[in-house]
């Protein structure tokens, strides 16, 4: 062993001990007659001291020439520091060095290894092995480990079995694009990497495994939106002989356990809200309920005057900004421009100030009088001192625009308390989504999601309104998990395939092995999957997942550190019976 | 919830309780007026009873028509069994059913769902979801879960951090064949699936992560030997600031913990043996030391007579079979034929009986007298009543032949006690292996394995004899783990690349990002990787890994259940700019 202690553990009680430490040179302060070196490892920083009086001359000389990030090993004695540093746990002591070994030198790193670094994103990713030396990144990875351990121990304790499902599986044309893997031993044939272990976990239920989980990598070859990765990690779970409530309770238990053990936060029972209600109240199926500003439907109180913008709208919605009457004209203009950006796409933003004296001043005073505006205030819950924003248009557009505006204002007014955790179940998702392009329905979740029992009839008469036994878990405005109760009987499955426009033969071709399995006694079952990358980031109080992944890829799916993907040997392609066709 | 209890938990103390159970129909015994159904789930089997007197007629009728593997739910009362079954934990009770719901029907399964099934391997794999319903397979998967949990909890407790490394990495032409993954977003470029996270774990050491582990899938596109899988699971580990002993101690701790918690076996300190010693004593670098029959070198005592077979041999080796003098002529002939099979390749087998009266009778009495044979007995440790087998030839051939013979006899004489666990460290592996075809050395472990410090000079003069800081952990004759201390300084690495015939440019092209990382302060480090599939099988007392993998592939790399790999849509190939070239 190269050390007797880590750089994070020595304290006052260790004074006079002989110790050996090893680590990286964080910083050298050289006063000539005296040199201090901050020595860093995974566990912390310990100060080393070398001086003319107490240190041999050759050691002092060599200490003066240590470069940043050199790897050194030292023998020395723990002594009390003259000027203590209360900011670090080892701040009471330093090491008087009497032996110094340079284990390895280092080039000057391309950015500073500090909490706040001068390195940009690309540079940090290219030298990720240096970036991880920085405390925030290292701590994020350790945090991820802790969360994963808690998940495993909790679920194991509840009788769940982690089963490894295969990575080399079969491509299915449905859904997102698969990454494929040519098979050399089976010419002209291909494996696919799993987008999720969905079918395998359902097979495990057929197999009687009853309570399954797995923390598992999944793969999707999609054009990457910001903060998405082509490979990502899921906590994948499935249970048999359960109804929706059983699943919700089981995984509410898991989430509560994580919030308690990881964040020290006790949250009560999670609220549950239907998809429809969430859309009405927040315009969004993953609302951040840490703050209010709920939607007020203004249709009844805004479509009775000559204002054609409203009269022609499917939906008129207002939100009340608490204390917003203090907004300057400039602030309001700024938000107006913000919602008019193409990413949001609103045509304009109507506002109504709620004065302290109970009067109102709106941008549409020409059309609406004080009595009208008072009703707007009632519908949006606005009080004197608040500001009402109103948007109108098609239901879909207005909801998404107003939801974005609500989040933006929540952010600007710092209403999204980072220390608060507000989980929320969204239930009763629609079973089907209408696909305009294809002029057909497709499954909102996946084709094995069960419709609600009392609505199966509607699958024939009005498929679009049928609700599924499908649910999402939302935390602080992020979807952290989602799942459904699956169909386990042949009749419903056949009906579902029919509604989705699959012929029996097509269904067989795509889902044959699962349908075969269902012939041999499939139990009622359902499950859920959590996005681990996102979950860890949110529990860690961060907005982006990047630093919770050791070696992430950039938005082109590239690992810039190892420079992958890359061209390969033609010999490799020949062995696989493949040719490039650029 | 579809049940109040599982099928494994009801006992005498539950008598008179109202319960709801759900599960699969294992067996129906129909006496007409009385029907017994064995109901099975993951947790066990509970007997249901329906009879004319106490059960409603329609329920009794339906019970009579239940088929094997139907999924049913029942309400009933726990009653005491008339004739108890002491072989199952629920054998004292049965359930008098008053409500029966068929949750799903089942076709007749293609093989019996029993511990000993009538299904062959291919059939079991095709219907793996039924095979897993069988107790031995289900228990193997649960066992695997327990082992993995113990590994994670133990290593976490020791300060190891599980870090997920990427699956979409870069192909390196060295070593085994990679599975490759075409990149759609980067035309003409490819990812590779990792054969192991070797370079990433070394990068994590450079990154200061210090103690890393990961239970991780690895991929090798090799022609499959029996009991190998194209995807397999490793417990991958690495530590920084350590020497070989630190690693051996750390992972001896892990292995001892597993043997204790999983198998309830206390093993003392693991013996350590050098590679050279293992080859001399057992002809094998992964000896099963649960039994003796160590090699006796007979060169000195067998090459002084006119027996040219021995005189011309590089090595003459004997082993003593305990009690082997009782072998019949036929048994000896059988073993002689066994070693002469092409898979073993010996030319013949010489034997020497050690009679109870202290005399010897050998198959080469023409050449050797009693005094000679007495020396053979001394060298092989043979006692009266034993039998000595002797092989001769080139060192390499004789060792491998005699090792195979030793194992075969150990197996036949049942000397390999399945309840005993005999771990063994093998150390001081050769650094380099001579490749006859390429007429060059290649790295026995990998090119980053460090030579032993005192032997670096020999790299120039006699590279073949240089020993590495490399080690394997052997358990009952199986290599369950292996690793090495890595090179962390540039000079040694450059020398090593040179010995391996890499130009500087070639080394850069293949290992560039790791070599770059090593410029920025690489700490001394080393690691080990365990094959989880094999480890679990051995701890579970099995010889094959197949049933410890939920969905294994066959020897052609096929998943016969999902029928993968398979042809894909030409559209998919087009998007990837690839063409088949069959």
JSON list of C-alpha atoms in Angstrom, two decimals, chain A residues 352 358 360 369-379:
[
{"chain": "A", "resi": 352, "resn": "UNK", "atom": "CA", "xyz": [-53.85, 42.47, -16.55]},
{"chain": "A", "resi": 358, "resn": "UNK", "atom": "CA", "xyz": [-58.61, 46.44, -6.14]},
{"chain": "A", "resi": 360, "resn": "UNK", "atom": "CA", "xyz": [-57.41, 46.39, -12.75]},
{"chain": "A", "resi": 369, "resn": "UNK", "atom": "CA", "xyz": [-64.27, 46.38, -18.16]},
{"chain": "A", "resi": 370, "resn": "UNK", "atom": "CA", "xyz": [-63.41, 46.15, -14.47]},
{"chain": "A", "resi": 371, "resn": "UNK", "atom": "CA", "xyz": [-66.19, 43.62, -13.84]},
{"chain": "A", "resi": 372, "resn": "UNK", "atom": "CA", "xyz": [-64.80, 41.34, -16.55]},
{"chain": "A", "resi": 373, "resn": "UNK", "atom": "CA", "xyz": [-61.28, 41.65, -15.21]},
{"chain": "A", "resi": 374, "resn": "UNK", "atom": "CA", "xyz": [-62.49, 40.95, -11.69]},
{"chain": "A", "resi": 375, "resn": "UNK", "atom": "CA", "xyz": [-63.81, 37.65, -12.98]},
{"chain": "A", "resi": 376, "resn": "UNK", "atom": "CA", "xyz": [-60.42, 36.92, -14.57]},
{"chain": "A", "resi": 377, "resn": "UNK", "atom": "CA", "xyz": [-58.82, 37.52, -11.20]},
{"chain": "A", "resi": 378, "resn": "UNK", "atom": "CA", "xyz": [-61.27, 35.14, -9.59]},
{"chain": "A", "resi": 379, "resn": "UNK", "atom": "CA", "xyz": [-60.64, 32.42, -12.16]}
]
